[in-house]
Short mmCIF file of C-alpha atoms in Angstrom, two decimals:
data_model
loop_
_atom_site.label_atom_id
_atom_site.label_comp_id
_atom_site.label_asym_id
_atom_site.label_seq_id
_atom_site.Cartn_x
_atom_site.Cartn_y
_atom_site.Cartn_z
CA UNK I 2 21.29 -55.59 -207.00
CA UNK I 3 17.72 -54.77 -208.03
CA UNK I 4 17.25 -54.09 -211.73
CA UNK I 5 14.52 -53.18 -214.14
CA UNK I 6 15.09 -54.11 -217.77
CA UNK I 7 12.61 -52.44 -220.08
CA UNK I 8 12.38 -52.36 -223.85
CA UNK I 9 11.80 -48.93 -225.38
CA UNK I 10 8.69 -50.31 -227.09
CA UNK I 11 7.39 -51.56 -223.74
CA UNK I 12 8.04 -48.15 -222.19
CA UNK I 13 5.79 -46.66 -224.88
CA UNK I 14 3.07 -49.17 -223.96
CA UNK I 15 3.54 -48.32 -220.29
CA UNK I 16 2.95 -44.66 -221.11
CA UNK I 17 -0.44 -45.61 -222.60
CA UNK I 18 -1.50 -47.06 -219.25
CA UNK I 19 0.16 -44.64 -216.79
CA UNK I 20 0.84 -40.92 -216.69
CA UNK I 21 4.45 -39.84 -217.07
CA UNK I 22 4.28 -38.25 -213.60
CA UNK I 23 3.31 -41.61 -212.10
CA UNK I 24 6.02 -43.49 -214.00
CA UNK I 25 8.63 -40.89 -213.03
CA UNK I 26 7.61 -41.10 -209.37
CA UNK I 27 7.81 -44.90 -209.27
CA UNK I 28 11.03 -45.17 -211.28
CA UNK I 29 12.68 -42.47 -209.13
CA UNK I 30 11.52 -44.30 -206.00
CA UNK I 31 13.01 -47.51 -207.41
CA UNK I 32 16.39 -45.89 -208.04
CA UNK I 33 16.27 -44.22 -204.61
CA UNK I 34 15.69 -47.70 -203.18
CA UNK I 35 18.94 -48.79 -204.88
CA UNK I 36 17.56 -50.18 -208.11
CA UNK I 37 18.99 -49.70 -211.59
CA UNK I 38 16.87 -49.14 -214.70
CA UNK I 39 18.18 -50.50 -218.01
CA UNK I 40 16.47 -49.43 -221.23
CA UNK I 41 16.87 -51.98 -224.00
CA UNK I 42 17.21 -49.82 -227.12
CA UNK I 43 17.29 -52.82 -229.47
CA UNK I 44 14.15 -54.40 -227.96
CA UNK I 45 16.01 -57.71 -227.62
CA UNK I 46 15.82 -58.49 -223.88
CA UNK I 47 12.78 -59.60 -221.91
CA UNK I 48 11.05 -57.02 -219.76
CA UNK I 49 11.99 -58.09 -216.27
CA UNK I 50 11.71 -56.18 -213.00
CA UNK I 51 13.65 -57.49 -210.02
CA UNK I 52 11.56 -56.02 -207.27
CA UNK I 53 12.32 -57.82 -203.98
CA UNK I 54 10.69 -55.82 -201.17
CA UNK I 55 10.59 -52.50 -203.04
CA UNK I 56 6.80 -52.42 -203.42
CA UNK I 57 6.26 -52.72 -199.65
CA UNK I 58 8.80 -50.14 -198.49
CA UNK I 59 6.81 -47.63 -196.43
CA UNK I 60 9.05 -44.80 -197.64
CA UNK I 61 7.19 -44.80 -200.95
CA UNK I 62 3.53 -44.76 -201.99
CA UNK I 63 2.70 -48.45 -202.32
CA UNK I 64 -0.54 -47.86 -204.23
CA UNK I 65 1.25 -45.83 -206.91
CA UNK I 66 3.93 -48.51 -207.16
CA UNK I 67 1.24 -51.19 -207.62
CA UNK I 68 -0.37 -49.17 -210.42
CA UNK I 69 2.87 -49.08 -212.41
CA UNK I 70 3.70 -52.69 -211.57
CA UNK I 71 0.33 -53.83 -212.91
CA UNK I 72 0.82 -51.87 -216.13
CA UNK I 73 4.38 -53.20 -216.48
CA UNK I 74 2.99 -56.71 -215.91
CA UNK I 75 0.96 -56.46 -219.12
CA UNK I 76 4.22 -56.92 -221.07
CA UNK I 77 6.77 -58.07 -218.53
CA UNK I 78 7.46 -60.27 -215.54
CA UNK I 79 8.85 -59.74 -212.07
CA UNK I 80 11.71 -61.44 -210.31
CA UNK I 81 10.75 -61.90 -206.65
CA UNK I 82 13.10 -63.81 -204.36
CA UNK I 83 14.69 -65.45 -207.40
CA UNK I 84 11.36 -66.56 -208.92
CA UNK I 85 9.76 -65.15 -212.06
CA UNK I 86 6.16 -64.08 -211.49
CA UNK I 87 3.37 -62.16 -213.11
CA UNK I 88 1.75 -59.26 -211.26
CA UNK I 89 -1.27 -61.36 -210.32
CA UNK I 90 1.05 -63.95 -208.77
CA UNK I 91 2.62 -61.35 -206.50
CA UNK I 92 -0.80 -60.12 -205.43
CA UNK I 93 -2.09 -63.64 -204.77
CA UNK I 94 0.94 -65.05 -202.96
CA UNK I 95 1.25 -62.04 -200.70
CA UNK I 96 -2.48 -61.24 -200.42
CA UNK I 97 -1.48 -57.65 -201.20
CA UNK I 98 -4.37 -55.25 -200.46
CA UNK I 99 -3.21 -52.47 -202.82
CA UNK I 100 -2.50 -54.98 -205.55
CA UNK I 101 -6.02 -56.36 -205.13
CA UNK I 102 -7.46 -52.85 -205.61
CA UNK I 103 -5.43 -52.36 -208.78
CA UNK I 104 -6.49 -55.80 -210.06
CA UNK I 105 -10.10 -54.78 -209.45
CA UNK I 106 -9.61 -51.75 -211.71
CA UNK I 107 -8.24 -54.03 -214.46
CA UNK I 108 -11.11 -56.51 -214.06
CA UNK I 109 -13.82 -53.86 -214.13
CA UNK I 110 -12.23 -52.10 -217.10
CA UNK I 111 -12.00 -55.36 -219.05
CA UNK I 112 -15.63 -56.17 -218.26
CA UNK I 113 -16.53 -52.70 -219.55
CA UNK I 114 -14.35 -53.22 -222.63
CA UNK I 115 -12.07 -50.35 -221.59
CA UNK I 116 -8.39 -49.85 -220.89
CA UNK I 117 -7.39 -48.46 -217.51
CA UNK I 118 -5.24 -45.36 -217.15
CA UNK I 119 -3.42 -44.72 -213.88
CA UNK I 120 -2.26 -41.41 -212.48
CA UNK I 121 -0.69 -40.22 -209.23
CA UNK I 122 -2.95 -40.21 -206.23
CA UNK I 123 -6.44 -41.57 -205.87
CA UNK I 124 -7.39 -44.84 -207.50
CA UNK I 125 -10.76 -44.71 -209.24
CA UNK I 126 -12.34 -48.14 -209.56
CA UNK I 127 -14.85 -48.01 -212.41
CA UNK I 128 -18.26 -49.48 -211.86
CA UNK I 129 -19.14 -52.42 -214.03
CA UNK I 130 -21.55 -51.29 -216.69
CA UNK I 131 -24.89 -53.05 -216.49
CA UNK I 132 -25.51 -55.37 -219.42
CA UNK I 133 -28.92 -53.79 -220.00
CA UNK I 134 -30.47 -50.39 -219.45
CA UNK I 135 -33.51 -48.58 -220.77
CA UNK I 136 -34.22 -45.38 -222.64
CA UNK I 137 -37.51 -43.54 -222.49
CA UNK I 138 -38.80 -42.93 -226.01
CA UNK I 139 -42.15 -41.45 -224.93
CA UNK I 140 -44.52 -41.64 -221.98
CA UNK I 141 -45.68 -45.07 -223.14
CA UNK I 142 -42.59 -46.50 -224.84
CA UNK I 143 -39.39 -47.67 -223.19
CA UNK I 144 -36.70 -49.47 -225.18
CA UNK I 145 -33.95 -51.72 -223.89
CA UNK I 146 -30.26 -51.24 -224.71
CA UNK I 147 -27.58 -53.89 -224.30
CA UNK I 148 -23.96 -53.09 -223.44
CA UNK I 149 -21.80 -54.52 -226.25
CA UNK I 150 -18.15 -53.68 -227.02
CA UNK I 151 -18.15 -50.55 -224.89
CA UNK I 152 -21.46 -49.16 -226.18
CA UNK I 153 -25.14 -49.48 -225.34
CA UNK I 154 -27.00 -50.70 -228.44
CA UNK I 155 -30.82 -50.73 -228.71
CA UNK I 156 -32.34 -54.20 -228.94
CA UNK I 157 -35.85 -54.92 -230.26
CA UNK I 158 -37.55 -55.12 -226.87
CA UNK I 159 -40.09 -52.42 -225.93
CA UNK I 160 -42.25 -51.90 -222.87
CA UNK I 161 -45.30 -49.78 -222.22
CA UNK I 162 -44.41 -48.98 -218.60
CA UNK I 163 -41.16 -48.00 -216.96
CA UNK I 164 -41.72 -50.50 -214.14
CA UNK I 165 -42.10 -53.44 -216.54
CA UNK I 166 -38.94 -52.35 -218.34
CA UNK I 167 -36.98 -51.95 -215.08
CA UNK I 168 -38.16 -55.35 -213.80
CA UNK I 169 -37.07 -57.09 -217.01
CA UNK I 170 -33.67 -55.32 -216.96
CA UNK I 171 -33.12 -56.15 -213.29
CA UNK I 172 -33.82 -59.81 -214.00
CA UNK I 173 -31.43 -59.84 -216.98
CA UNK I 174 -28.63 -58.00 -215.16
CA UNK I 175 -28.83 -60.41 -212.22
CA UNK I 176 -28.45 -63.49 -214.43
CA UNK I 177 -25.21 -64.21 -216.22
#
């Protein structure tokens, strides 16, 4: 029988990454599929989701399931065909297209120093913030800002023309 064991503390963390509507939809779908959800009130058991086949059942919205699975995977593991796996392992071994989209959200958010938040419906994949951008100070002064810890911070580089500034930024953003 399929089971989901979830600590209460982990459920709180899950709520920071997913809307309650999304969690309710996925958990209800899981129980409709025949799964049982066990909440560990004492926070003693490992977070483990036995999920064989559930995430690919066409009766349910696979993308929404993948969103919650990825958030659950931040604290827990999955039991698939008797093997413990992380979310990324499921996505890689099955080349799962919806899982790859959700992983892209995580990757882009981490590169932007942000935390993703998932809701029902459309999946918004954030663009990766450029490392450098410019700000026009006057008609003859453009300063460069660097993206650090989620913010653009001015650095001591100034240009007299917008084109020179844009060329320098393009060069910097293309090199890693």
